[in-house]
Short mmCIF file of C-alpha atoms in Angstrom, two decimals:
data_model
loop_
_atom_site.label_atom_id
_atom_site.label_comp_id
_atom_site.label_asym_id
_atom_site.label_seq_id
_atom_site.Cartn_x
_atom_site.Cartn_y
_atom_site.Cartn_z
CA UNK A 1 -34.46 2.78 -4.26
CA UNK A 2 -36.32 5.91 -5.34
CA UNK A 3 -37.43 8.75 -3.18
CA UNK A 4 -40.78 9.03 -1.47
CA UNK A 5 -41.91 11.53 -4.12
CA UNK A 6 -41.15 8.99 -6.89
CA UNK A 7 -43.09 6.29 -5.04
CA UNK A 8 -46.10 8.58 -4.57
CA UNK A 9 -45.95 9.57 -8.26
CA UNK A 10 -45.88 5.89 -9.28
CA UNK A 11 -48.93 5.09 -7.12
CA UNK A 12 -50.83 8.07 -8.58
CA UNK A 13 -50.00 6.97 -12.14
CA UNK A 14 -51.13 3.40 -11.42
CA UNK A 15 -54.42 4.57 -9.87
CA UNK A 16 -55.06 6.95 -12.75
CA UNK A 17 -54.36 4.19 -15.27
CA UNK A 18 -56.82 1.79 -13.60
CA UNK A 19 -59.48 4.51 -13.32
CA UNK A 20 -59.12 5.45 -16.99
CA UNK A 21 -59.27 1.80 -18.03
CA UNK A 22 -62.54 1.31 -16.15
CA UNK A 23 -63.96 4.55 -17.52
CA UNK A 24 -63.32 3.39 -21.09
CA UNK A 25 -65.53 0.34 -20.59
CA UNK A 26 -68.42 1.42 -18.34
CA UNK A 27 -70.75 -1.25 -19.77
CA UNK A 28 -68.63 -4.22 -18.70
CA UNK A 29 -70.82 -6.42 -16.52
CA UNK A 30 -70.06 -6.67 -12.86
CA UNK A 31 -70.10 -10.00 -11.05
CA UNK A 32 -73.72 -9.47 -10.05
CA UNK A 33 -74.70 -8.65 -13.66
CA UNK A 34 -72.83 -11.66 -15.04
CA UNK A 35 -73.50 -14.38 -12.45
CA UNK A 36 -72.24 -17.94 -12.58
CA UNK A 37 -74.11 -20.41 -14.76
CA UNK A 38 -74.47 -24.11 -13.97
CA UNK A 39 -74.86 -26.81 -16.61
CA UNK A 40 -76.25 -30.16 -15.46
CA UNK A 41 -76.11 -33.23 -17.71
CA UNK A 42 -78.19 -36.36 -17.03
CA UNK A 43 -77.70 -39.78 -18.62
CA UNK A 44 -81.21 -40.63 -19.84
CA UNK A 45 -80.21 -43.30 -22.37
CA UNK A 46 -82.58 -46.24 -22.81
CA UNK A 47 -81.40 -49.67 -21.77
CA UNK A 48 -79.35 -48.64 -18.74
CA UNK A 49 -76.28 -47.81 -20.82
CA UNK A 50 -73.35 -45.98 -19.26
CA UNK A 51 -72.11 -43.00 -21.23
CA UNK A 52 -68.67 -41.48 -21.79
CA UNK A 53 -68.54 -37.73 -22.30
CA UNK A 54 -65.98 -34.99 -22.81
CA UNK A 55 -66.85 -31.29 -22.42
CA UNK A 56 -64.58 -28.42 -23.44
CA UNK A 57 -64.62 -24.68 -24.01
CA UNK A 58 -61.99 -22.33 -25.35
CA UNK A 59 -60.53 -22.09 -21.82
CA UNK A 60 -61.51 -25.33 -20.04
CA UNK A 61 -61.13 -29.04 -20.77
CA UNK A 62 -62.89 -31.26 -18.23
CA UNK A 63 -61.34 -34.43 -19.66
CA UNK A 64 -63.04 -37.66 -20.63
CA UNK A 65 -65.46 -38.89 -17.98
CA UNK A 66 -67.91 -41.74 -17.56
CA UNK A 67 -71.47 -41.53 -16.27
CA UNK A 68 -73.62 -44.49 -15.22
CA UNK A 69 -77.19 -44.87 -16.41
CA UNK A 70 -79.37 -42.40 -14.53
CA UNK A 71 -76.30 -40.50 -13.34
CA UNK A 72 -75.62 -36.79 -13.57
CA UNK A 73 -72.70 -34.38 -13.68
CA UNK A 74 -72.57 -30.60 -13.44
CA UNK A 75 -70.12 -27.76 -13.89
CA UNK A 76 -70.23 -24.07 -13.09
CA UNK A 77 -68.67 -21.13 -14.90
CA UNK A 78 -68.99 -17.40 -15.40
CA UNK A 79 -70.11 -16.53 -18.96
CA UNK A 80 -67.85 -14.21 -20.92
CA UNK A 81 -68.50 -10.47 -20.79
CA UNK A 82 -68.02 -10.56 -24.57
CA UNK A 83 -70.99 -12.94 -24.92
CA UNK A 84 -69.07 -15.70 -26.70
CA UNK A 85 -68.92 -18.58 -24.19
CA UNK A 86 -69.49 -22.01 -25.75
CA UNK A 87 -69.11 -25.48 -24.23
CA UNK A 88 -68.98 -28.40 -26.65
CA UNK A 89 -69.51 -31.94 -25.41
CA UNK A 90 -69.05 -35.28 -27.10
CA UNK A 91 -71.07 -38.26 -25.90
CA UNK A 92 -70.39 -41.94 -26.56
CA UNK A 93 -72.34 -45.09 -25.73
CA UNK A 94 -72.47 -48.54 -27.32
CA UNK A 95 -71.49 -47.75 -30.95
CA UNK A 96 -72.86 -44.18 -30.96
CA UNK A 97 -70.73 -41.03 -30.88
CA UNK A 98 -72.45 -37.62 -30.86
CA UNK A 99 -71.57 -33.94 -30.44
CA UNK A 100 -73.60 -31.12 -28.96
CA UNK A 101 -72.85 -27.55 -27.97
CA UNK A 102 -74.31 -27.90 -24.48
CA UNK A 103 -73.96 -24.18 -23.78
CA UNK A 104 -73.95 -21.32 -26.29
CA UNK A 105 -74.11 -18.00 -24.50
CA UNK A 106 -76.13 -16.29 -27.22
CA UNK A 107 -78.71 -19.12 -27.17
CA UNK A 108 -78.68 -19.89 -23.46
CA UNK A 109 -78.32 -16.51 -21.74
CA UNK A 110 -81.00 -16.16 -19.10
CA UNK A 111 -83.06 -13.65 -21.09
CA UNK A 112 -83.40 -15.96 -24.14
CA UNK A 113 -86.56 -18.02 -24.76
CA UNK A 114 -84.95 -21.22 -23.49
CA UNK A 115 -82.22 -19.38 -21.58
CA UNK A 116 -81.09 -20.46 -18.17
CA UNK A 117 -78.87 -19.74 -15.20
CA UNK A 118 -79.07 -23.45 -14.38
CA UNK A 119 -79.12 -25.27 -17.73
CA UNK A 120 -80.26 -28.87 -17.38
CA UNK A 121 -79.98 -31.40 -20.22
CA UNK A 122 -81.05 -35.05 -20.49
CA UNK A 123 -78.93 -36.96 -22.97
CA UNK A 124 -81.07 -39.34 -25.01
CA UNK A 125 -80.37 -41.44 -28.10
CA UNK A 126 -82.41 -39.10 -30.32
CA UNK A 127 -80.70 -35.99 -29.01
CA UNK A 128 -80.28 -33.80 -25.95
CA UNK A 129 -83.40 -32.41 -24.28
CA UNK A 130 -83.28 -29.23 -22.22
CA UNK A 131 -85.43 -28.48 -19.20
CA UNK A 132 -88.02 -25.98 -20.41
CA UNK A 133 -88.46 -23.31 -17.74
CA UNK A 134 -92.02 -22.64 -18.97
CA UNK A 135 -93.32 -26.22 -18.84
CA UNK A 136 -90.99 -27.73 -16.23
CA UNK A 137 -90.37 -30.67 -18.59
CA UNK A 138 -87.41 -31.78 -20.70
CA UNK A 139 -89.31 -31.02 -23.90
CA UNK A 140 -86.94 -28.66 -25.74
CA UNK A 141 -84.98 -31.15 -27.85
CA UNK A 142 -82.73 -29.68 -30.54
CA UNK A 143 -80.93 -32.09 -32.89
CA UNK A 144 -77.41 -33.34 -32.35
CA UNK A 145 -74.72 -31.18 -33.91
CA UNK A 146 -73.49 -32.82 -37.10
CA UNK A 147 -69.83 -31.81 -36.77
CA UNK A 148 -67.22 -30.23 -34.53
CA UNK A 149 -67.34 -26.45 -34.39
CA UNK A 150 -63.74 -25.33 -34.17
CA UNK A 151 -64.44 -21.62 -34.72
CA UNK A 152 -67.40 -21.29 -32.34
#
């Protein structure tokens, strides 16, 4: 084992390395600047239909799940400091199968028009509808995505 002087030198080098690394990226958000986000999904299909769904991101796969009519499910995550977090979900009921990017960081970051820290979506036959923070209603209803987005 090395001498005490070698150990002290190693600790100093490690501390200097960490300090320099942090200094090179002073704009990286801290935990308080990049808080957790929650996505809530509600089954609002007509006719009391249960729904199967599968949500994934680049880093997480929640697996295939089933939600009863009127049910809900939520997940929490910390958006990427790089601003590129995306969660894609597939939804299936009766003979329908749809895709929707339920969270796109650029679209849904809290400062955006329909942005949110708690993003709530009702899944309907015609498409997903997001809770509008201005009206308090699920009246922001973008269309279903028409394909899988492998690069996003």
